[in-house]
Amino acid sequence: MERIPILKLKNFLIISIQTDIHDMIIKILQEDILNKIIETHARGVLIDVSALDIMDSFMARTLRDSAIMAGLIGAKVVVTGIQPAVAITLIELGLKMNQVYTANNLDHGFEILNELITEEDFKNKL
Amino acid sequence: MTDKKMNVNPFEIIQTVNEPLIVLDEFLSIIFGNRAFDKTFQTNRSLIEGNSIFKICEGAFDTREVHESLEAILTCDVQGEGFQLEKEFPLIGYRIFIINPRPMRRYTEATEKQILIRFEDVTEQKKAEKTLKLKTKEILELSTPVTKIWDEILVLPLIGTLDSHRANQMMEQLLEVIRDTGARYIIMDGTGMGAIDTAVAAHMLKATSAVKLLGAQVIMTGIRPDVAMTMVHLGIELGDIMTRATLQEGVQYAMNARGYVIVPRQALELKGN
Amino acid sequence: MMQTVTIQDEGDIVEARRVVRDFAKEMGFGIVDQTKIATATSELARNIFRYAGKGLVELQDVLSPHGMRAIFSDEGPGIENVSLAMQEGFTTTQGSLGLGLPGTQRLVDEMKIESTPGKGTKVIIFKKMP
Ligand SMILES: Nc1ncnc2c1ncn2[C@@H]1O[C@H](COP(=O)(O)OP(=O)(O)OP(=O)(O)O)[C@@H](O)[C@H]1O
Ligand SMILES: [Mg+2]
């Protein structure tokens, strides 16, 4: 089965979801992300969804759960590039994504990750 | 008119016409239906001839309008206007026809009244009209006056009375601008806004959540006291939306968040010296 | 215009939402409505796959009132209590949110569920052309 590739850049992981995919693949991605965080000690994960023109409750929930799980094992997740129509639909659908960091594009995503990590390091030093 | 012409069987002519036609007797039973009729309604001469118009095609023509117009012809010999029949037909599905019945006694040898009915399929035409109306509406839609005032900072003045449709449209356009410009702070200024109701307030709350999903933040400013009062009376909560009293303070907040401070030049000159 | 999609494996859910989006686009719906209809389809097609195993999606271009209708039918176990199933949070799948049906209702203009336990389920949604 096809798999979504996970790239590593410094202490970040970068994932770009390029096409509409089915439930199984997104589930596998979730596992792969968590395993890769453990394996590489990544501190942050960027998931770019700007190419997706649909995100139903299953996919949104799986992404959200991945973000929460990643948080539990020490990595922050930022989802980038949610399309306007997808955002409106998710709000209407009623899925809460409060716990997930979002950014307009990868650049902003990087900024947010850096801020979050600096903040965390600062707290840990205290 | 010569006798020869009179001798031509009118049904022969009707047969050659490309439009669906049927001929009824005075009891409204079908005497003749042409090939185009069979083809259009996916029926067959043997199924319709001799039967009442109200019985054929699973009763598709058994409607009040068909009854009324045919009775008008039988009783007063007047030809009514064509009328529209819009429905789900058996076998052929949803169609819109213009139905045109007219008396045709004079052209046949028979002395009793006969009625010729012409069917015009306008389904595609009506569809095209609807699409055109839609396109026109799109063109007439107002654009949303989003202004970029600084890198990554947008201002959206809320002007006039918002209805749900307009609020939706505004949200859509705002989100597109956010995506295209990479804006991170959106100042929604309500100074020029008219009264709002619960539905519009709900839309604005949704807009704020959608903006957040795109990675930006809404700052509400200039909510007039009367609007604020209505909101409280309606039980509308702005939740965790950032608010500032005036547009100026909103701009200040966004600039600070972007890492800029606005200071009087004097303060800088003093330092410089 | 009419079209059907058969749902019998997970890939068909993806196929269904693609076909539905194309259909809605062809009819002239805007991008937000296309996305809402496609997402509603995804939710309902997944329900078919999950609870009935297989079923059918039928799409219709309705002229009056102008809009798009989609019919999701299956011959699965049916829904015991439809109004309960429509409630947010009700689910028979562990770990699910029970968001599919109530969420879908918010994405469309009309939604109707006909279900007979033991016989099957039919969900009809309608999106009005603005
Ligand atoms: N086609 C169907 N056949 C039989 N039962 C169904 C069908 N669709 C829905 N149900 C029942 O209705 C319940 C609610 O469905 P709904 O889609 O709202 O939530 P869910 O599928 O349980 O969770 P979610 O969609 O959020 O993942 C389901 O748990 C299931 O019991
Ligand atoms: Mg479901």
XYZ file of C-alpha atoms and ligand atoms in Angstrom:
561
model
C 0.000 0.000 0.000
C 1.128 3.542 -0.737
C 2.580 5.483 2.162
C 2.928 9.193 2.723
C 6.615 10.081 2.994
C 7.933 11.829 6.089
C 10.920 14.133 5.609
C 13.317 15.100 8.355
C 14.870 18.559 8.456
C 17.086 19.375 11.470
C 14.866 18.499 14.415
C 11.637 18.812 12.496
C 9.555 16.344 10.514
C 7.774 17.546 7.393
C 4.811 15.850 5.807
C 2.896 17.011 2.786
C -0.398 15.339 1.975
C -0.640 15.695 -1.768
C -3.867 13.987 -2.735
C -7.130 12.813 -1.287
C -6.362 9.561 0.481
C -8.382 6.868 2.123
C -8.844 6.106 5.785
C -6.257 3.333 5.981
C -3.411 5.490 4.647
C -4.088 8.322 7.072
C -4.144 5.816 9.930
C -0.783 4.450 8.797
C 0.538 7.997 8.580
C -0.464 8.549 12.178
C 1.569 5.548 13.308
C 4.501 6.477 11.088
C 4.641 9.992 12.541
C 4.705 8.729 16.112
C 7.368 6.125 15.353
C 9.488 8.658 13.506
C 9.313 11.122 16.418
C 10.630 8.455 18.760
C 13.286 7.373 16.261
C 14.612 10.846 15.404
C 13.843 12.763 18.609
C 12.113 15.383 16.497
C 10.775 18.354 18.436
C 8.295 19.564 15.870
C 6.124 18.255 13.027
C 4.719 20.203 10.100
C 1.815 18.676 8.222
C 0.950 20.559 5.065
C -2.568 20.017 3.746
C -2.705 22.858 1.228
C -3.259 20.402 -1.627
C -6.303 18.846 0.038
C -9.684 20.027 -1.158
C -11.546 17.886 1.334
C -11.115 16.870 4.945
C -13.952 14.929 6.473
C -14.469 14.182 10.149
C -12.342 11.053 9.985
C -9.323 12.732 8.511
C -9.619 15.827 10.695
C -9.986 13.709 13.800
C -7.031 11.540 12.904
C -4.862 14.623 12.350
C -6.040 16.126 15.614
C -5.387 12.905 17.519
C -1.949 12.651 15.936
C -1.168 16.165 17.167
C -2.271 15.337 20.700
C -0.375 12.031 20.727
C 2.749 13.689 19.354
C 2.479 16.255 22.143
C 2.492 13.440 24.676
C 5.766 12.101 23.338
C 7.438 15.494 23.142
C 6.804 16.988 19.696
C 4.620 19.944 18.681
C 2.498 19.622 15.561
C 1.447 22.453 13.278
C -1.031 21.826 10.459
C -0.447 24.240 7.596
C -2.364 25.424 4.570
C -5.943 24.426 5.357
C -8.017 25.625 2.396
C -10.811 28.176 3.024
C -13.607 25.873 1.853
C -12.216 23.051 3.987
C -12.053 25.332 7.042
C -15.663 26.487 6.604
C -16.833 22.889 6.159
C -14.969 21.671 9.243
C -16.530 24.417 11.373
C -19.994 23.543 10.058
C -19.380 19.837 10.602
C -18.719 20.700 14.231
C -15.314 19.166 14.671
C -13.283 20.959 17.323
C -9.662 21.485 16.340
C -8.871 23.797 19.268
C -5.891 21.790 20.450
C -4.194 21.898 17.075
C -1.777 24.652 16.045
C -2.440 25.930 12.554
C -0.527 28.161 10.176
C -1.100 29.648 6.777
C 1.993 28.186 5.153
C 5.190 26.286 5.915
C 7.147 29.486 6.696
C 4.687 30.484 9.387
C 4.540 26.913 10.561
C 8.315 26.957 11.133
C 8.078 30.231 13.016
C 5.382 28.887 15.294
C 7.314 25.677 15.975
C 10.435 27.656 16.834
C 8.493 29.910 19.180
C 6.831 26.956 20.867
C 10.121 25.127 21.329
C 11.935 28.197 22.660
C 9.087 28.744 25.096
C 9.248 25.150 26.236
C 13.029 25.186 26.672
C 12.722 28.380 28.675
C 10.138 26.799 30.974
C 12.252 23.704 31.402
C 15.245 25.792 32.452
C 13.307 27.536 35.206
C -57.172 25.896 -51.790
C -57.556 23.029 -54.200
C -59.346 19.780 -53.587
C -56.157 17.877 -54.078
C -54.565 19.563 -51.128
C -57.597 18.826 -49.009
C -57.205 15.147 -49.719
C -53.849 14.832 -48.117
C -54.146 12.841 -44.925
C -53.120 15.303 -42.205
C -51.699 12.453 -40.172
C -49.130 11.877 -42.914
C -47.941 15.414 -42.432
C -48.001 15.155 -38.656
C -45.906 12.031 -38.920
C -43.091 13.927 -40.595
C -42.931 16.678 -38.000
C -39.941 16.454 -35.698
C -41.812 17.723 -32.670
C -43.977 15.412 -30.590
C -47.612 15.745 -31.655
C -50.789 13.871 -30.804
C -54.372 14.149 -32.019
C -57.305 13.597 -29.652
C -60.960 12.969 -30.360
C -63.729 14.762 -28.524
C -63.591 12.205 -25.724
C -59.935 13.081 -25.298
C -58.776 9.690 -26.472
C -55.764 9.506 -28.705
C -56.451 8.985 -32.381
C -52.920 9.428 -33.516
C -49.465 10.069 -32.168
C -46.414 10.778 -34.296
C -43.024 9.117 -34.165
C -41.483 12.064 -32.332
C -44.047 11.600 -29.571
C -43.210 7.908 -29.234
C -39.548 8.722 -29.138
C -39.774 11.570 -26.653
C -41.996 9.764 -24.166
C -40.541 6.341 -24.917
C -43.897 4.867 -25.741
C -45.479 3.192 -28.723
C -48.489 3.863 -30.945
C -50.105 0.637 -29.904
C -49.878 1.662 -26.257
C -51.465 5.060 -26.664
C -53.919 4.988 -29.577
C -57.493 4.566 -28.411
C -56.556 5.426 -24.837
C -57.453 8.550 -22.894
C -54.716 11.153 -22.710
C -55.042 10.982 -18.944
C -54.217 7.277 -18.922
C -51.144 7.140 -21.121
C -47.587 7.399 -19.852
C -48.693 6.268 -16.404
C -51.010 9.220 -16.004
C -48.311 11.808 -16.585
C -50.807 14.140 -18.269
C -53.530 13.703 -15.691
C -53.031 17.172 -14.253
C -55.379 20.033 -13.500
C -53.883 22.268 -16.184
C -54.198 19.663 -18.934
C -57.830 19.014 -17.935
C -58.690 22.702 -17.870
C -57.111 23.636 -21.182
C -58.626 20.687 -23.062
C -62.067 21.344 -21.611
C -61.802 24.984 -22.638
C -61.195 23.890 -26.219
C -64.058 21.373 -26.212
C -66.605 23.723 -24.654
C -65.707 27.117 -26.117
C -63.554 26.157 -29.047
C -60.963 28.632 -27.881
C -57.330 27.909 -28.060
C -55.683 28.650 -24.756
C -52.148 29.716 -24.254
C -49.494 27.059 -24.143
C -48.695 26.072 -20.590
C -45.799 24.526 -18.805
C -45.788 20.986 -17.444
C -42.895 20.328 -15.141
C -42.594 16.924 -13.520
C -40.919 13.579 -13.134
C -42.076 11.534 -16.123
C -42.040 7.741 -16.144
C -39.097 6.375 -18.155
C -37.686 9.748 -19.172
C -37.311 11.399 -15.787
C -37.516 15.043 -14.917
C -38.641 17.240 -17.821
C -40.241 20.560 -18.529
C -42.596 20.724 -21.513
C -44.564 23.569 -23.024
C -47.855 22.016 -24.025
C -49.837 23.620 -26.805
C -53.301 22.221 -27.569
C -55.388 23.603 -30.469
C -58.651 22.608 -32.157
C -58.124 21.125 -35.638
C -61.619 20.250 -36.796
C -61.391 22.180 -40.076
C -58.597 20.183 -41.609
C -60.048 16.717 -41.378
C -62.878 14.955 -43.058
C -64.402 14.221 -39.720
C -67.094 16.538 -38.456
C -66.503 15.983 -34.785
C -63.976 18.047 -32.976
C -60.367 16.987 -32.815
C -57.550 18.464 -30.825
C -53.940 18.642 -31.860
C -51.422 18.861 -29.041
C -47.880 19.962 -29.542
C -45.162 19.255 -26.949
C -42.069 21.351 -26.747
C -39.239 20.049 -24.548
C -37.750 23.123 -22.863
C -35.832 21.291 -20.123
C -32.382 22.202 -21.424
C -33.445 25.759 -22.196
C -34.816 26.278 -18.653
C -31.634 24.813 -17.244
C -29.571 27.242 -19.284
C -31.732 30.137 -18.078
C -31.162 29.098 -14.500
C -27.408 28.920 -14.993
C -27.438 32.344 -16.597
C -29.403 33.784 -13.669
C -26.837 32.248 -11.350
C -23.930 33.734 -13.240
C -25.556 37.179 -13.248
C -26.029 36.934 -9.511
C -22.370 36.047 -9.071
C -21.338 39.139 -10.964
C -23.621 41.315 -8.884
C -22.292 39.980 -5.603
C -20.475 42.570 -3.593
C -16.826 42.214 -3.040
C -15.458 42.307 0.453
C -13.324 45.365 1.231
C -10.366 43.666 2.861
C -7.348 45.960 3.077
C -3.817 45.001 3.875
C -2.453 47.698 6.170
C 0.875 46.120 7.049
C 2.707 42.875 6.377
C 0.416 40.090 7.536
C -2.190 42.497 8.939
C -5.608 42.972 7.301
C -8.488 45.279 8.158
C -12.056 44.326 7.333
C -14.579 47.073 7.987
C -18.048 45.672 8.662
C -20.401 48.069 6.954
C -24.180 48.320 6.971
C -26.621 45.618 7.875
C -25.307 42.139 7.444
C -27.586 39.287 6.523
C -26.602 35.635 6.677
C -25.931 35.417 2.960
C -23.698 38.468 2.973
C -21.923 37.317 6.137
C -21.197 33.952 4.512
C -19.943 35.543 1.362
C -17.733 37.861 3.359
C -16.242 35.008 5.340
C -15.454 33.136 2.135
C -13.725 36.079 0.514
C -11.846 36.990 3.673
C -10.500 33.447 4.004
C -9.318 33.499 0.413
C -7.453 36.749 0.977
C -5.868 35.292 4.106
C -4.719 32.237 2.191
C -3.375 34.287 -0.711
C -1.577 36.948 1.343
C -0.450 34.861 4.294
C -2.056 37.352 6.690
C -1.931 36.502 10.392
C -3.993 39.229 12.003
C -7.434 40.296 10.830
C -8.930 43.376 12.418
C -12.716 43.332 12.005
C -13.973 46.804 12.673
C -17.633 47.190 13.553
C -17.739 50.999 13.751
C -19.891 51.257 10.633
C -21.927 48.176 11.318
C -25.719 48.228 11.621
C -27.778 46.088 13.939
C -26.993 42.388 14.067
C -29.157 39.429 14.936
C -28.298 36.053 16.398
C -27.856 34.428 13.003
C -25.318 37.001 11.871
C -23.517 36.859 15.202
C -23.322 33.093 14.840
C -21.822 33.534 11.396
C -19.228 35.904 12.738
C -18.264 33.429 15.412
C -17.908 30.739 12.753
C -15.830 33.084 10.634
C -13.482 33.607 13.556
C -13.026 29.882 14.049
C -12.436 29.373 10.329
C -9.852 32.170 10.317
C -8.087 30.378 13.135
C -7.968 27.136 11.133
C -6.132 29.037 8.429
C -3.567 30.091 11.003
C -4.669 33.675 11.584
C -6.325 35.579 14.417
C -9.342 37.875 14.491
C -9.317 41.081 16.513
C -12.765 42.652 16.864
C -12.809 46.395 17.248
C -15.354 49.202 17.334
C -18.302 47.198 18.551
C -20.783 50.010 19.179
C -22.443 50.156 22.611
C -25.905 49.436 21.183
C -24.601 46.422 19.272
C -22.806 45.219 22.387
C -26.080 45.567 24.313
C -28.039 43.598 21.724
C -25.379 40.917 21.768
C -25.646 40.539 25.511
C -29.451 40.535 25.373
C -29.379 37.869 22.673
C -27.010 35.834 24.802
C -24.242 36.014 22.217
C -20.820 35.479 23.655
C -17.738 36.419 21.767
C -15.986 33.591 23.531
C -12.248 33.800 23.250
C -12.214 36.344 20.444
C -9.751 39.122 21.049
C -11.503 42.492 21.282
C -10.245 46.070 21.431
C -12.339 49.199 21.835
C -11.171 51.090 18.760
C -9.654 50.352 15.400
C -6.531 52.197 16.499
C -6.066 49.936 19.489
C -6.692 46.945 17.271
C -3.953 48.046 14.901
C -1.654 48.644 17.848
C -2.285 45.136 19.184
C -1.589 43.522 15.807
C 1.569 45.566 15.262
C 2.849 44.629 18.695
C 2.122 41.015 18.028
C 4.133 41.298 14.808
C 6.989 42.711 16.844
C 6.557 46.415 16.111
C 6.004 49.251 18.573
C 4.582 52.596 17.604
C 6.430 55.413 19.372
C 6.390 59.183 18.829
C 9.304 60.379 16.717
C 10.242 62.744 19.538
C 11.020 59.809 21.764
C 13.445 58.465 19.170
C 15.092 61.827 18.527
C 15.669 62.310 22.231
C 17.401 58.962 22.408
C 19.394 59.624 19.277
C 20.859 62.849 20.649
C -28.180 14.398 -15.241
C -27.854 11.333 -13.072
C -24.972 9.253 -11.787
C -24.312 6.377 -9.396
C -21.370 5.123 -7.358
C -21.182 1.736 -5.697
C -19.711 1.595 -2.218
C -18.074 -1.669 -1.279
C -14.548 -0.942 -0.173
C -12.688 1.888 1.515
C -11.381 3.254 -1.771
C -14.966 3.778 -2.915
C -15.423 6.413 -0.211
C -12.662 8.450 -1.845
C -14.144 7.753 -5.279
C -17.628 8.813 -4.109
C -16.480 12.172 -2.786
C -14.558 12.845 -5.973
C -17.519 11.979 -8.208
C -19.859 14.057 -6.057
C -17.569 17.077 -6.169
C -17.285 16.861 -9.950
C -21.053 16.523 -10.247
C -21.660 19.555 -8.019
C -19.039 21.561 -9.891
C -20.598 20.636 -13.211
C -23.974 21.837 -11.917
C -22.483 25.197 -11.042
C -22.094 25.042 -7.261
C -19.392 27.246 -5.743
C -16.268 25.817 -4.153
C -17.602 25.950 -0.580
C -20.820 24.139 -1.476
C -18.856 21.586 -3.516
C -16.718 20.907 -0.473
C -19.720 20.671 1.846
C -21.535 18.198 -0.423
C -18.383 16.118 -0.950
C -17.747 16.026 2.800
C -21.354 15.035 3.533
C -20.918 12.260 0.974
C -17.768 11.074 2.653
C -19.553 10.816 6.009
C -22.550 8.940 4.612
C -20.506 6.669 2.334
C -18.308 5.755 5.292
C -21.415 4.889 7.304
C -22.515 2.565 4.498
C -19.102 0.905 4.366
C -18.842 0.649 8.135
C -22.346 -0.463 9.077
C -23.772 -2.108 5.954
C -20.672 -3.289 4.114
C -21.955 -2.160 0.761
C -24.460 0.174 -0.818
C -25.164 2.720 -3.504
C -24.904 6.485 -3.978
C -27.208 8.067 -6.543
C -26.831 11.664 -7.677
C -29.543 13.762 -9.258
C -29.626 17.212 -10.758
C -33.004 18.522 -9.573
C -34.512 21.393 -11.514
C -37.220 22.584 -9.223
C -36.288 23.659 -6.669
C -32.927 23.839 -8.378
C -30.314 21.807 -6.528
C -28.519 18.544 -6.093
C -29.904 15.430 -4.478
C -27.852 12.471 -3.318
C -29.395 9.205 -2.169
C -27.375 6.779 -0.061
C -28.982 3.374 0.190
C -27.887 0.103 1.685
C -29.375 -3.214 2.717
C -27.507 -3.350 5.979
C -28.760 -3.759 9.547
C -30.737 -0.494 9.535
C -30.931 2.042 12.334
C -32.934 1.096 15.418
C -33.694 4.642 16.538
C -33.163 7.317 13.886
C -33.636 10.354 16.116
C -31.118 8.925 18.568
C -28.628 8.298 15.737
C -29.060 11.927 14.676
C -27.947 13.144 18.085
C -24.468 14.480 18.364
C -22.254 12.039 20.211
C -24.383 8.967 19.623
C -22.302 6.170 18.177
C -22.108 2.407 18.184
C -18.460 2.480 17.118
C -15.941 2.629 19.899
C -13.740 5.705 19.709
C -15.975 7.477 17.181
C -17.472 10.877 17.755
C -20.983 10.196 16.500
C -20.578 13.308 14.401
C -21.299 11.871 10.951
C -25.076 12.216 10.772
C -25.621 15.434 12.784
C -22.607 17.043 11.092
C -23.871 16.084 7.658
C -27.222 17.659 8.420
C -25.488 20.990 9.028
C -23.706 20.755 5.676
C -26.832 20.358 3.553
C -30.216 22.069 3.214
C -32.360 18.982 3.682
C -31.717 15.533 5.034
C -34.076 12.604 5.441
C -33.395 9.153 6.856
C -35.595 6.166 6.131
C -34.511 3.024 7.893
C -36.015 -0.334 8.708
C -34.094 -2.511 11.158
C -33.040 -5.681 9.403
C -33.840 -4.277 5.971
C -31.577 -1.336 5.337
C -31.117 2.412 5.374
C -31.717 5.222 2.932
C -30.351 8.699 3.555
C -31.416 11.469 1.180
C -29.675 14.820 1.188
C -30.431 17.926 -0.827
C -28.326 21.017 -1.455
C -30.101 24.034 -2.863
C -28.470 26.006 -5.654
C -27.969 29.484 -4.179
N -26.057 3.138 7.008
C -26.208 2.789 8.286
N -26.638 1.533 8.623
C -26.782 1.172 9.920
N -26.528 1.972 10.970
C -26.095 3.220 10.719
C -25.896 3.698 9.378
N -25.470 4.968 9.444
C -25.384 5.287 10.748
N -25.746 4.245 11.532
C -25.829 4.230 13.012
O -25.967 5.553 13.481
C -24.916 5.873 14.393
C -24.539 7.330 14.253
O -23.921 7.561 12.981
P -22.911 8.776 12.800
O -22.384 8.741 11.426
O -23.591 10.008 13.274
O -21.766 8.455 13.838
P -20.644 7.327 13.790
O -20.548 6.747 12.436
O -20.923 6.397 14.902
O -19.334 8.176 14.130
P -18.531 9.166 13.160
O -19.340 9.305 11.901
O -18.427 10.440 13.920
O -17.226 8.513 12.951
C -23.812 4.905 14.071
O -22.972 4.677 15.172
C -24.583 3.657 13.652
O -24.992 2.926 14.784
Mg -20.410 7.978 10.706
